[in-house]
CSV table of C-alpha atoms and ligand atoms in Angstrom, one decimal:
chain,number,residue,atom,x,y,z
A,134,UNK,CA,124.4,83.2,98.1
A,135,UNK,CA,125.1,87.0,97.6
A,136,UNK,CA,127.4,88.5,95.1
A,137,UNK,CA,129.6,89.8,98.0
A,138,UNK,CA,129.5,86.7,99.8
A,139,UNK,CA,130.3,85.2,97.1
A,140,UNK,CA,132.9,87.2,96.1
A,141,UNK,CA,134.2,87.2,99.6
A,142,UNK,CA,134.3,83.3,99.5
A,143,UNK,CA,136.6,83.7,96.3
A,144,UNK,CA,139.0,86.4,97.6
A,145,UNK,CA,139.7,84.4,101.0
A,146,UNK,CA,140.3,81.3,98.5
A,147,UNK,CA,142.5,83.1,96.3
A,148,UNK,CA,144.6,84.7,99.6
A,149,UNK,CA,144.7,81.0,101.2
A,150,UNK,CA,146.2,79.5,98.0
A,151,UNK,CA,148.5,82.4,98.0
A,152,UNK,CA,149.3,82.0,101.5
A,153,UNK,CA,149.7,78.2,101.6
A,154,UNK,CA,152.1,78.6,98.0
A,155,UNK,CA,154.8,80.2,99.6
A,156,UNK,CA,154.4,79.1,103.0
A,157,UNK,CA,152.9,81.9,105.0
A,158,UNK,CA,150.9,81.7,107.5
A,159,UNK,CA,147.1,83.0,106.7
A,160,UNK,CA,146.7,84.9,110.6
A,161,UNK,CA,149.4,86.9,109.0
A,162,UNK,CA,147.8,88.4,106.0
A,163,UNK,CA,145.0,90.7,106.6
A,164,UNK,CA,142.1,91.4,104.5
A,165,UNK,CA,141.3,95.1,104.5
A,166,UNK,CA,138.0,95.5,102.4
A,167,UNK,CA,138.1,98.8,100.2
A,168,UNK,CA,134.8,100.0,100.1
A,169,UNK,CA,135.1,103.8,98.8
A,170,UNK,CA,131.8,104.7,96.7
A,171,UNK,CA,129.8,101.5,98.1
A,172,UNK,CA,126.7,101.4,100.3
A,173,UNK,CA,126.7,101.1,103.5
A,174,UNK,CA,124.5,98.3,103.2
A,175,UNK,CA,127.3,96.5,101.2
A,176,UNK,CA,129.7,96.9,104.0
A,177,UNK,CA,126.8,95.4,106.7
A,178,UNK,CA,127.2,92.5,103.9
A,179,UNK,CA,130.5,91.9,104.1
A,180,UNK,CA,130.4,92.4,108.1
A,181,UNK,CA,128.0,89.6,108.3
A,182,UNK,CA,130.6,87.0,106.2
A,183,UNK,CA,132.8,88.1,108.6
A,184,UNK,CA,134.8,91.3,107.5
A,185,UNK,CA,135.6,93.8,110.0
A,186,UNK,CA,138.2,96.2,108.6
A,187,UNK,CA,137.1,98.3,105.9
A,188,UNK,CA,139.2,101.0,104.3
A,189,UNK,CA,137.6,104.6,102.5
A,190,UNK,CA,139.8,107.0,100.4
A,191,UNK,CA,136.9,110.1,100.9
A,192,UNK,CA,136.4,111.4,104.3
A,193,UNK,CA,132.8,112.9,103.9
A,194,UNK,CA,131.7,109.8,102.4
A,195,UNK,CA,133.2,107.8,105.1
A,196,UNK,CA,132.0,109.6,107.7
A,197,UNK,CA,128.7,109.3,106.1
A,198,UNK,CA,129.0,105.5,106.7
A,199,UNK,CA,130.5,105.3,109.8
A,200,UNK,CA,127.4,107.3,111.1
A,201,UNK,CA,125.2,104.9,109.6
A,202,UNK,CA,127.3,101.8,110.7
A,203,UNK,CA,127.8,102.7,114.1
A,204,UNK,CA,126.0,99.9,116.1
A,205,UNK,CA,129.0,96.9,114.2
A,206,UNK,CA,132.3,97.0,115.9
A,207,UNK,CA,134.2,97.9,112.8
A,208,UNK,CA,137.9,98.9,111.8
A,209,UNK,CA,138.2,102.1,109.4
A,210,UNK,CA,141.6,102.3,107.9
A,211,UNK,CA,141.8,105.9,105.3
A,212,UNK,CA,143.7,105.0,102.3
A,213,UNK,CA,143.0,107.9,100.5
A,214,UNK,CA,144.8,111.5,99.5
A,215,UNK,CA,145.0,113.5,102.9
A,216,UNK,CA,144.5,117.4,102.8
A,217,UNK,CA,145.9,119.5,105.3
A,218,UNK,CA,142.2,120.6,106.8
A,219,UNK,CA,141.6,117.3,106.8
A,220,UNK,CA,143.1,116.1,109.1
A,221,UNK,CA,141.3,116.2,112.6
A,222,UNK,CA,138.3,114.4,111.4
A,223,UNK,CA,140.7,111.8,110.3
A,224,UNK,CA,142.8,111.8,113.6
A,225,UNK,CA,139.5,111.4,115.5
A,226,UNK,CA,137.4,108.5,113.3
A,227,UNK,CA,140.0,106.5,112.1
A,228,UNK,CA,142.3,103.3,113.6
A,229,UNK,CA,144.7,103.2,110.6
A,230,UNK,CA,146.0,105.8,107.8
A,231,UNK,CA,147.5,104.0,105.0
A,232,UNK,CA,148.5,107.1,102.9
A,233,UNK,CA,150.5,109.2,104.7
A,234,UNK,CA,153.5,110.6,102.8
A,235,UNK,CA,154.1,114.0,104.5
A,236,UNK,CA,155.9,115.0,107.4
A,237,UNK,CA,153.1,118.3,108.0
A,238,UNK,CA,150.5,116.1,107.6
A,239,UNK,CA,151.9,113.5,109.9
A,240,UNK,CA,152.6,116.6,112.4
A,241,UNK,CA,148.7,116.9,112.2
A,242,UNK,CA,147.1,113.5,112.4
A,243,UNK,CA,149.6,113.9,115.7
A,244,UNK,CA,148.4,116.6,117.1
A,245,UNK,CA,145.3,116.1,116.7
A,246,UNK,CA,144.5,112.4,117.6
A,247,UNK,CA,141.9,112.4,120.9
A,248,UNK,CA,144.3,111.8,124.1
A,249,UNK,CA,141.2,109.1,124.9
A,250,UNK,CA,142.3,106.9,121.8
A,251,UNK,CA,145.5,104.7,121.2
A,252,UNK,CA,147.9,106.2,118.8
A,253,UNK,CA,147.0,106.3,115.5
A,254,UNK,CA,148.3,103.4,113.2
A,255,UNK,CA,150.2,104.3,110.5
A,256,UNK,CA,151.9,103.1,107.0
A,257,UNK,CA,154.2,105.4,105.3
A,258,UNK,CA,153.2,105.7,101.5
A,259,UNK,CA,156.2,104.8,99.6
A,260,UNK,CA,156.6,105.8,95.4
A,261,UNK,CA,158.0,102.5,94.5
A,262,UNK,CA,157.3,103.6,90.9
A,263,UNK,CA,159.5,106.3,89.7
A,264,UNK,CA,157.9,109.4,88.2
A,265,UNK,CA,154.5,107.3,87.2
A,266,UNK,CA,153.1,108.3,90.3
A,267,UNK,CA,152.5,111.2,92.3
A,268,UNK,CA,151.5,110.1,95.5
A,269,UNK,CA,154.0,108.2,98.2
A,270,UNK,CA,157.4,109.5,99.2
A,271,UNK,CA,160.2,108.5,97.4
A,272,UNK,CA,162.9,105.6,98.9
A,273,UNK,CA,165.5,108.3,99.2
A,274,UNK,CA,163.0,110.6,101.2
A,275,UNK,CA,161.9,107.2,103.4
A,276,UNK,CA,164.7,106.9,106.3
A,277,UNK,CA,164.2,111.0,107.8
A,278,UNK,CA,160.1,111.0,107.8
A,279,UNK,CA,159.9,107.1,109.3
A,280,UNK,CA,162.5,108.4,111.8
A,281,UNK,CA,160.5,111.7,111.9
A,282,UNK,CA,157.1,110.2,112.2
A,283,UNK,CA,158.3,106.7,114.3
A,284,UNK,CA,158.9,110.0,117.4
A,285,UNK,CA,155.2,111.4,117.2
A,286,UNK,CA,153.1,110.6,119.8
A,287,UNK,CA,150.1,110.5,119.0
A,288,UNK,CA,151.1,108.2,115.7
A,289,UNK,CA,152.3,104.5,116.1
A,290,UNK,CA,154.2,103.8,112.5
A,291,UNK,CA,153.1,100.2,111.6
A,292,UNK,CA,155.1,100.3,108.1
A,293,UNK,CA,154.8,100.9,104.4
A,294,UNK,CA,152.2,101.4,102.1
A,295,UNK,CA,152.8,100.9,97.8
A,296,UNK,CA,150.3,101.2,95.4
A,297,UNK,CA,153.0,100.2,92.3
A,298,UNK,CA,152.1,101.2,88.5
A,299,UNK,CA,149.2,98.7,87.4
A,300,UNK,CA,150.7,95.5,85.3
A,301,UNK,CA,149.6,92.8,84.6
A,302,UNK,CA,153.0,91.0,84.4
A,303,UNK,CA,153.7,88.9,87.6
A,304,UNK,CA,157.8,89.9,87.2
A,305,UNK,CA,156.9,93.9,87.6
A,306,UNK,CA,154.3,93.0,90.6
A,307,UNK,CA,156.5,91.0,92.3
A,308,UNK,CA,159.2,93.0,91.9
A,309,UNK,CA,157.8,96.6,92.7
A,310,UNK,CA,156.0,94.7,96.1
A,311,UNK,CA,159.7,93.1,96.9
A,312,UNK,CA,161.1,96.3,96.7
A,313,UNK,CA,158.6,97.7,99.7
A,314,UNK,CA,159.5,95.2,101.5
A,315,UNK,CA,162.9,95.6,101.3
A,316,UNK,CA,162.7,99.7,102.0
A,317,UNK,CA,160.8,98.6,105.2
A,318,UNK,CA,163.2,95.3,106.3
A,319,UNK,CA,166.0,98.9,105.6
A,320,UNK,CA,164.8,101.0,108.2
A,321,UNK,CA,166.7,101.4,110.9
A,322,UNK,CA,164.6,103.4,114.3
A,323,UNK,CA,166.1,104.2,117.4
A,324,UNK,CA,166.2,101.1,119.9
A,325,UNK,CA,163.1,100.6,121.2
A,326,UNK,CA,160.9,101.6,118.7
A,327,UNK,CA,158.2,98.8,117.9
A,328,UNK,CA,159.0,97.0,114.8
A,329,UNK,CA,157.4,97.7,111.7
A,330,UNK,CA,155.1,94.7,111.1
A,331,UNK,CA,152.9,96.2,108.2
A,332,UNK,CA,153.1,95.6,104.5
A,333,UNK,CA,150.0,97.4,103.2
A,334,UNK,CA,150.5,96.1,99.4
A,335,UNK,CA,147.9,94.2,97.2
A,336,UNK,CA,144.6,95.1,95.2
A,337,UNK,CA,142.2,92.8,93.5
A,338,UNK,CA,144.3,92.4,90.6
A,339,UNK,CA,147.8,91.6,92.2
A,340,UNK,CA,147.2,89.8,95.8
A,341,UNK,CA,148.8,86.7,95.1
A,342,UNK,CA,151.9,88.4,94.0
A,343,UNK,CA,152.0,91.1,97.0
A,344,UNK,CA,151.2,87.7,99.5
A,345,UNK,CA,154.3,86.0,98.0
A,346,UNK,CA,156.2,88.7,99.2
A,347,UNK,CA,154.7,89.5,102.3
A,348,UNK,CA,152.0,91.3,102.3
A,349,UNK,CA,150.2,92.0,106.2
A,350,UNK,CA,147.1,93.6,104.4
A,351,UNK,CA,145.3,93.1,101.1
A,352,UNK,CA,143.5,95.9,100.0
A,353,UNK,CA,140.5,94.1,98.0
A,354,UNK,CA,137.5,96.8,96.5
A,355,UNK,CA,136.2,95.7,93.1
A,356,UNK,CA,137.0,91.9,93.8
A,357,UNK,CA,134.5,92.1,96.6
A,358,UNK,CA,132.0,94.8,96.1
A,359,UNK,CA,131.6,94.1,91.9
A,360,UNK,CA,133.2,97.2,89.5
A,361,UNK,CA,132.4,100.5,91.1
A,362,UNK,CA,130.3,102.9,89.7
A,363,UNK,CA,132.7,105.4,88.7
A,364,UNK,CA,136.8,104.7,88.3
A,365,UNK,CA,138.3,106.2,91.6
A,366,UNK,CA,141.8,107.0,91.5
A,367,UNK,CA,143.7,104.6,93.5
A,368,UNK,CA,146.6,107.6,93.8
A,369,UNK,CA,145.7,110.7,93.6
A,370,UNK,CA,142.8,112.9,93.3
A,371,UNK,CA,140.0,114.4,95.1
A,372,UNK,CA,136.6,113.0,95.2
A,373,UNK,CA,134.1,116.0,94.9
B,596,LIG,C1,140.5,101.6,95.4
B,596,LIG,C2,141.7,101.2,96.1
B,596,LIG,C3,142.0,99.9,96.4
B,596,LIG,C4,141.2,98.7,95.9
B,596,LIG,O1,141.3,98.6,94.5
B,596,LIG,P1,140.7,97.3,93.7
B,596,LIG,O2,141.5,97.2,92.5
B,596,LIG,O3,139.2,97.7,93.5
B,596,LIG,O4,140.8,96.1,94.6
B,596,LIG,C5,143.2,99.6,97.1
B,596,LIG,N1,143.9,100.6,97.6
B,596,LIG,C6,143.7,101.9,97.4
B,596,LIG,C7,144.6,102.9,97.9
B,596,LIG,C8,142.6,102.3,96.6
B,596,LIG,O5,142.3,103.6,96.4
């Protein structure tokens, strides 16, 4: 077997066991395979163990790969920091944005998302951290831009999106992916809104804890694709 499909076989273990320890159902916990600054032949890889949705951070290297991937029915989800002129390539070649945490922005992707396409799927980057990070709204910002963006048409919010302050103490995980869920299960939209059925919380280090409390998608790199060649910032920062 190959590393990735290796690798693959041991991520989908460790989210069954996950699942199955606190009851969840596997269908509901997606596995969204992070593969900034890896081949496009790694992502073939992982399409051929049966991966489909794959998530980038930088759009030139994304777009890169898309080109060259174009004949497998992939998902591309951008997790990544979103400038302002940005934004219409992102509108146009992505299904999900995972990082949004401005209203302009939002405005934008909006905009600027091809009338031919469905609305652009969305999770609202949330702070759950305090001043340790830089990227995400903060909770007290939360209820006016989900309102805000929840009303743009071109833009069909899913949910929330956390990358919490790296520990490795299962209390903190737990507790900064609990209190996501919580902002999210808080939000009240105007009646008739489709409900907000995405978690986006969960890297290779701290799945099983984001599972427990209830995660919709994992965002796995390293655990599947081996250490990357350079440290990406998983908040903040632009790739060159
Ligand atoms: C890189 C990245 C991941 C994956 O991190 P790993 O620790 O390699 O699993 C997940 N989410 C975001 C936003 C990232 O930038």
């Amino acid at each position: 077997m190959s590393t990735i499909r290796e690798n693959i076989a041991k991520v989908r273990a460790r989210i069954r066991g996950a699942a199955q320890a606190c009851g969840r159902d596997l269908q509901g916990v997606g596995l969204l395979a992070v593969s900034k600054t890896q081949a496009a032949s790694a992502i073939r890889e992982a399409y051929a163990c049966g991966l489909t949705d794959f998530g980038e951070n930088y759009l030139q290297e994304a777009l890169a790969k898309q080109a060259e991937l174009r004949d497998l029915p992939l998902t591309w989800h951008f997790i990544g920091p979103i400038q302002a002129n940005k934004t219409r390539s992102i509108a146009e070649s992505f299904a999900w944005v995972h990082s949004l945490d401005r209203l302009k922005i939002a405005e934008r992707l909006s905009a600027q998302r091809p009338s031919g396409l469905p609305p652009l799927n969305i999770c609202l980057q949330v702070n759950v951290s305090g001043e340790t990070s830089k990227s995400g709204c903060s909770p007290a910002e939360l209820p006016a831009l989900a309102l805000a963006i929840s009303q743009l048409p071109g833009l069909r919010l899913r949910g929330l999106m956390a990358i919490p302050q790296p520990t490795t103490d299962a209390g903190e995980q737990h507790a900064a992916f609990a209190r996501l869920r919580a902002l999210r299960d808080g939000l009240e939209l105007p009646p008739g809104t489709p409900p907000l059925d995405s978690l986006s919380m969960g890297m290779s280090e701290d799945l099983e804890a984001a599972i427990a409390e209830g995660a919709s998608w994992v965002r796995i790199g390293s655990a599947i694709f081996g250490a990357r060649a350079y440290a990406a910032p998983a908040t903040q920062g632009n790739h060159p």
